[in-house]
PDB file of C-alpha atoms in Angstrom:
ATOM      1  CA  MET A   1      45.287 -49.469-180.122  1.00 57.00           C
ATOM      2  CA  ASN A   2      45.079 -48.922-183.898  1.00 75.00           C
ATOM      3  CA  TYR A   3      45.878 -51.856-185.408  1.00 80.00           C
ATOM      4  CA  THR A   4      45.544 -50.204-189.301  1.00 82.00           C
ATOM      5  CA  ILE A   5      48.670 -48.294-188.304  1.00 85.00           C
ATOM      6  CA  TYR A   6      50.799 -51.787-187.315  1.00 88.00           C
ATOM      7  CA  PHE A   7      49.364 -53.152-190.356  1.00 90.00           C
ATOM      8  CA  VAL A   8      50.375 -49.938-193.096  1.00 90.00           C
ATOM      9  CA  GLU A   9      53.992 -50.304-190.859  1.00 91.00           C
ATOM     10  CA  ILE A  10      54.835 -53.788-191.356  1.00 92.00           C
ATOM     11  CA  LEU A  11      53.804 -53.527-194.887  1.00 91.00           C
ATOM     12  CA  LYS A  12      56.090 -50.833-195.519  1.00 91.00           C
ATOM     13  CA  ASP A  13      58.595 -52.305-194.173  1.00 92.00           C
ATOM     14  CA  TYR A  14      58.263 -55.168-195.977  1.00 91.00           C
ATOM     15  CA  LEU A  15      57.789 -53.712-199.177  1.00 91.00           C
ATOM     16  CA  GLU A  16      61.427 -52.013-198.313  1.00 93.00           C
ATOM     17  CA  ARG A  17      62.875 -55.005-197.223  1.00 91.00           C
ATOM     18  CA  ASN A  18      62.423 -56.914-199.944  1.00 91.00           C
ATOM     19  CA  SER A  19      62.815 -54.032-202.642  1.00 93.00           C
ATOM     20  CA  LEU A  20      58.992 -54.304-203.730  1.00 90.00           C
ATOM     21  CA  THR A  21      57.379 -51.517-205.436  1.00 90.00           C
ATOM     22  CA  ILE A  22      53.359 -51.467-205.419  1.00 88.00           C
ATOM     23  CA  THR A  23      53.041 -52.884-208.726  1.00 90.00           C
ATOM     24  CA  GLU A  24      54.563 -56.185-208.094  1.00 92.00           C
ATOM     25  CA  PHE A  25      53.392 -56.632-204.340  1.00 92.00           C
ATOM     26  CA  ALA A  26      49.356 -55.755-205.785  1.00 92.00           C
ATOM     27  CA  ALA A  27      50.020 -58.689-208.080  1.00 92.00           C
ATOM     28  CA  ASN A  28      51.109 -61.341-205.912  1.00 91.00           C
ATOM     29  CA  VAL A  29      48.187 -60.716-203.936  1.00 92.00           C
ATOM     30  CA  GLY A  30      46.077 -60.396-206.536  1.00 92.00           C
ATOM     31  CA  MET A  31      44.399 -57.343-206.163  1.00 92.00           C
ATOM     32  CA  THR A  32      44.809 -54.083-207.385  1.00 91.00           C
ATOM     33  CA  GLU A  33      47.721 -51.155-207.668  1.00 90.00           C
ATOM     34  CA  ALA A  34      44.728 -48.233-206.117  1.00 92.00           C
ATOM     35  CA  GLY A  35      43.002 -50.572-203.752  1.00 90.00           C
ATOM     36  CA  LEU A  36      46.595 -51.003-201.800  1.00 89.00           C
ATOM     37  CA  SER A  37      47.647 -47.068-202.534  1.00 88.00           C
ATOM     38  CA  LYS A  38      44.063 -46.989-200.470  1.00 90.00           C
ATOM     39  CA  TRP A  39      45.999 -49.353-197.549  1.00 88.00           C
ATOM     40  CA  MET A  40      48.973 -47.570-197.471  1.00 85.00           C
ATOM     41  CA  THR A  41      47.007 -44.280-197.264  1.00 87.00           C
ATOM     42  CA  GLY A  42      44.995 -45.650-193.876  1.00 83.00           C
ATOM     43  CA  LYS A  43      41.842 -44.524-197.058  1.00 87.00           C
ATOM     44  CA  SER A  44      40.680 -48.095-196.266  1.00 88.00           C
ATOM     45  CA  TYR A  45      41.475 -51.155-194.498  1.00 87.00           C
ATOM     46  CA  PRO A  46      41.952 -54.435-195.770  1.00 90.00           C
ATOM     47  CA  SER A  47      39.271 -57.359-195.753  1.00 91.00           C
ATOM     48  CA  LEU A  48      39.673 -60.163-193.859  1.00 92.00           C
ATOM     49  CA  ILE A  49      40.449 -62.099-197.121  1.00 92.00           C
ATOM     50  CA  TYR A  50      43.105 -59.877-198.272  1.00 93.00           C
ATOM     51  CA  LEU A  51      44.897 -59.595-195.227  1.00 93.00           C
ATOM     52  CA  ILE A  52      45.144 -63.846-194.948  1.00 94.00           C
ATOM     53  CA  LYS A  53      46.193 -63.225-198.687  1.00 94.00           C
ATOM     54  CA  VAL A  54      48.973 -60.853-197.144  1.00 94.00           C
ATOM     55  CA  ALA A  55      49.394 -62.903-194.350  1.00 95.00           C
ATOM     56  CA  ASP A  56      50.209 -65.841-196.500  1.00 94.00           C
ATOM     57  CA  PHE A  57      52.555 -64.055-198.983  1.00 93.00           C
ATOM     58  CA  PHE A  58      55.198 -62.080-196.080  1.00 92.00           C
ATOM     59  CA  ASP A  59      54.105 -66.210-194.017  1.00 92.00           C
ATOM     60  CA  CYS A  60      53.491 -64.609-190.715  1.00 94.00           C
ATOM     61  CA  SER A  61      50.825 -64.461-188.087  1.00 95.00           C
ATOM     62  CA  LEU A  62      47.800 -62.226-189.168  1.00 96.00           C
ATOM     63  CA  ASP A  63      48.457 -61.105-185.068  1.00 95.00           C
ATOM     64  CA  TYR A  64      51.782 -59.471-186.391  1.00 95.00           C
ATOM     65  CA  LEU A  65      50.111 -57.552-188.973  1.00 93.00           C
ATOM     66  CA  VAL A  66      47.574 -55.899-186.355  1.00 93.00           C
ATOM     67  CA  GLY A  67      49.754 -55.412-184.119  1.00 92.00           C
ATOM     68  CA  ARG A  68      48.837 -57.652-181.585  1.00 93.00           C
ATOM     69  CA  SER A  69      51.845 -59.897-181.467  1.00 93.00           C
ATOM     70  CA  GLU A  70      55.221 -58.706-181.951  1.00 91.00           C
ATOM     71  CA  ILE A  71      56.718 -62.213-182.827  1.00 91.00           C
ATOM     72  CA  ALA A  72      55.503 -62.955-186.919  1.00 91.00           C
ATOM     73  CA  ASP A  73      56.033 -66.672-186.469  1.00 92.00           C
ATOM     74  CA  TYR A  74      53.006 -68.060-186.566  1.00 89.00           C
ATOM     75  CA  VAL A  75      52.319 -72.569-186.976  1.00 89.00           C
ATOM     76  CA  SER A  76      50.205 -73.771-190.087  1.00 91.00           C
ATOM     77  CA  ALA A  77      47.048 -75.800-189.087  1.00 90.00           C
ATOM     78  CA  THR A  78      47.545 -79.406-189.961  1.00 90.00           C
ATOM     79  CA  GLN A  79      43.899 -79.191-190.894  1.00 85.00           C
ATOM     80  CA  LYS A  80      42.403 -75.531-192.110  1.00 84.00           C
ATOM     81  CA  GLN A  81      39.312 -75.119-189.938  1.00 87.00           C
ATOM     82  CA  ASN A  82      36.614 -72.537-190.783  1.00 90.00           C
ATOM     83  CA  PHE A  83      35.933 -69.862-188.846  1.00 94.00           C
ATOM     84  CA  CYS A  84      32.326 -70.333-187.406  1.00 93.00           C
ATOM     85  CA  ASN A  85      33.218 -73.642-186.538  1.00 93.00           C
ATOM     86  CA  ARG A  86      35.912 -72.082-184.026  1.00 94.00           C
ATOM     87  CA  LEU A  87      33.633 -69.647-183.269  1.00 95.00           C
ATOM     88  CA  ASP A  88      31.545 -71.915-182.143  1.00 95.00           C
ATOM     89  CA  TYR A  89      33.393 -74.695-180.583  1.00 95.00           C
ATOM     90  CA  LEU A  90      35.331 -71.177-178.564  1.00 97.00           C
ATOM     91  CA  LEU A  91      31.276 -69.918-177.361  1.00 96.00           C
ATOM     92  CA  THR A  92      31.238 -73.496-176.133  1.00 97.00           C
ATOM     93  CA  THR A  93      33.974 -74.668-174.385  1.00 97.00           C
ATOM     94  CA  ASN A  94      34.187 -71.130-172.105  1.00 97.00           C
ATOM     95  CA  ASN A  95      30.026 -71.657-171.419  1.00 97.00           C
ATOM     96  CA  LYS A  96      28.836 -68.704-173.302  1.00 96.00           C
ATOM     97  CA  THR A  97      26.364 -67.267-175.367  1.00 93.00           C
ATOM     98  CA  PHE A  98      26.533 -65.760-178.944  1.00 92.00           C
ATOM     99  CA  TYR A  99      24.650 -63.105-177.382  1.00 92.00           C
ATOM    100  CA  GLN A 100      27.369 -62.353-174.055  1.00 94.00           C
ATOM    101  CA  LEU A 101      29.496 -62.526-176.812  1.00 95.00           C
ATOM    102  CA  ALA A 102      28.131 -59.882-179.417  1.00 93.00           C
ATOM    103  CA  LYS A 103      27.442 -57.411-175.856  1.00 93.00           C
ATOM    104  CA  ALA A 104      31.006 -57.463-175.410  1.00 95.00           C
ATOM    105  CA  CYS A 105      32.326 -56.516-178.627  1.00 94.00           C
ATOM    106  CA  LYS A 106      29.888 -54.141-179.579  1.00 91.00           C
ATOM    107  CA  PHE A 107      28.356 -55.824-182.750  1.00 89.00           C
ATOM    108  CA  GLY A 108      24.912 -57.135-182.926  1.00 84.00           C
ATOM    109  CA  CYS A 109      23.731 -60.241-182.799  1.00 80.00           C
ATOM    110  CA  PRO A 110      22.229 -61.079-186.354  1.00 88.00           C
ATOM    111  CA  ILE A 111      25.949 -60.288-187.632  1.00 91.00           C
ATOM    112  CA  TYR A 112      26.480 -64.166-186.304  1.00 88.00           C
ATOM    113  CA  ALA A 113      23.349 -65.816-188.749  1.00 88.00           C
ATOM    114  CA  LYS A 114      25.493 -63.919-191.166  1.00 92.00           C
ATOM    115  CA  TRP A 115      28.660 -65.726-191.192  1.00 93.00           C
ATOM    116  CA  LYS A 116      26.634 -69.065-190.501  1.00 88.00           C
ATOM    117  CA  LYS A 117      26.111 -68.188-194.236  1.00 90.00           C
ATOM    118  CA  GLY A 118      29.754 -67.717-195.367  1.00 88.00           C
ATOM    119  CA  LYS A 119      29.696 -63.915-194.993  1.00 91.00           C
ATOM    120  CA  LYS A 120      33.906 -63.482-192.760  1.00 91.00           C
ATOM    121  CA  PRO A 121      34.055 -61.244-190.511  1.00 93.00           C
ATOM    122  CA  LYS A 122      35.099 -57.802-190.683  1.00 92.00           C
ATOM    123  CA  PRO A 123      38.801 -57.718-189.138  1.00 92.00           C
ATOM    124  CA  GLU A 124      37.806 -55.445-186.335  1.00 91.00           C
ATOM    125  CA  ASN A 125      35.232 -57.272-184.970  1.00 93.00           C
ATOM    126  CA  LEU A 126      37.495 -60.739-185.789  1.00 95.00           C
ATOM    127  CA  ILE A 127      40.786 -58.528-183.344  1.00 94.00           C
ATOM    128  CA  SER A 128      37.072 -58.111-180.666  1.00 95.00           C
ATOM    129  CA  ILE A 129      36.759 -62.046-180.793  1.00 96.00           C
ATOM    130  CA  ALA A 130      40.130 -63.229-180.151  1.00 96.00           C
ATOM    131  CA  ASP A 131      40.602 -60.097-177.857  1.00 96.00           C
ATOM    132  CA  TYR A 132      37.457 -61.795-175.972  1.00 97.00           C
ATOM    133  CA  PHE A 133      38.941 -65.287-175.943  1.00 97.00           C
ATOM    134  CA  ASN A 134      42.427 -64.724-175.904  1.00 97.00           C
ATOM    135  CA  VAL A 135      43.043 -66.889-178.752  1.00 97.00           C
ATOM    136  CA  SER A 136      45.200 -65.947-181.753  1.00 96.00           C
ATOM    137  CA  LEU A 137      43.349 -64.535-185.536  1.00 96.00           C
ATOM    138  CA  ASP A 138      44.987 -67.312-187.111  1.00 96.00           C
ATOM    139  CA  TYR A 139      43.093 -70.083-183.977  1.00 96.00           C
ATOM    140  CA  LEU A 140      40.140 -67.825-185.084  1.00 96.00           C
ATOM    141  CA  VAL A 141      39.902 -67.965-188.749  1.00 95.00           C
ATOM    142  CA  GLY A 142      41.897 -71.636-188.730  1.00 94.00           C
ATOM    143  CA  ARG A 143      44.622 -71.175-190.080  1.00 94.00           C
ATOM    144  CA  SER A 144      46.884 -72.212-186.511  1.00 94.00           C
ATOM    145  CA  ASP A 145      45.580 -74.796-184.136  1.00 90.00           C
ATOM    146  CA  SER A 146      48.102 -72.526-181.969  1.00 86.00           C
ATOM    147  CA  VAL A 147      45.740 -70.620-179.346  1.00 86.00           C
TER     148      VAL A 147
END
């Protein structure tokens, strides 16, 4: 499944339905028109920070934005959690190690230390983790309490 295709289609549809120009949308999510144009043409993909900004602007779930769900709605978290806390909780409650997760999701173990220091995961890593634990992206990044 190519998540970028879903994102671009949802983005184009939203802009059209709301009669927004690329300039207006870019200004609303705090980015450049050139950056947005790269997303629209598939030359680049948004970072997690921008995915969250777009989801917040659209008031929709991250899972909807990347095609993991056909339902746009999500329930906002009562108290925001950070990604590493959620990941640690999932590892503990599922009796898994980060090594097992990294092997299953095909990313290196050193990335965990970077995440612990505040580096945001790439969307493709986040999607792999959410798939592995069968949770929503919004839950994983702390935007929602719903799994």
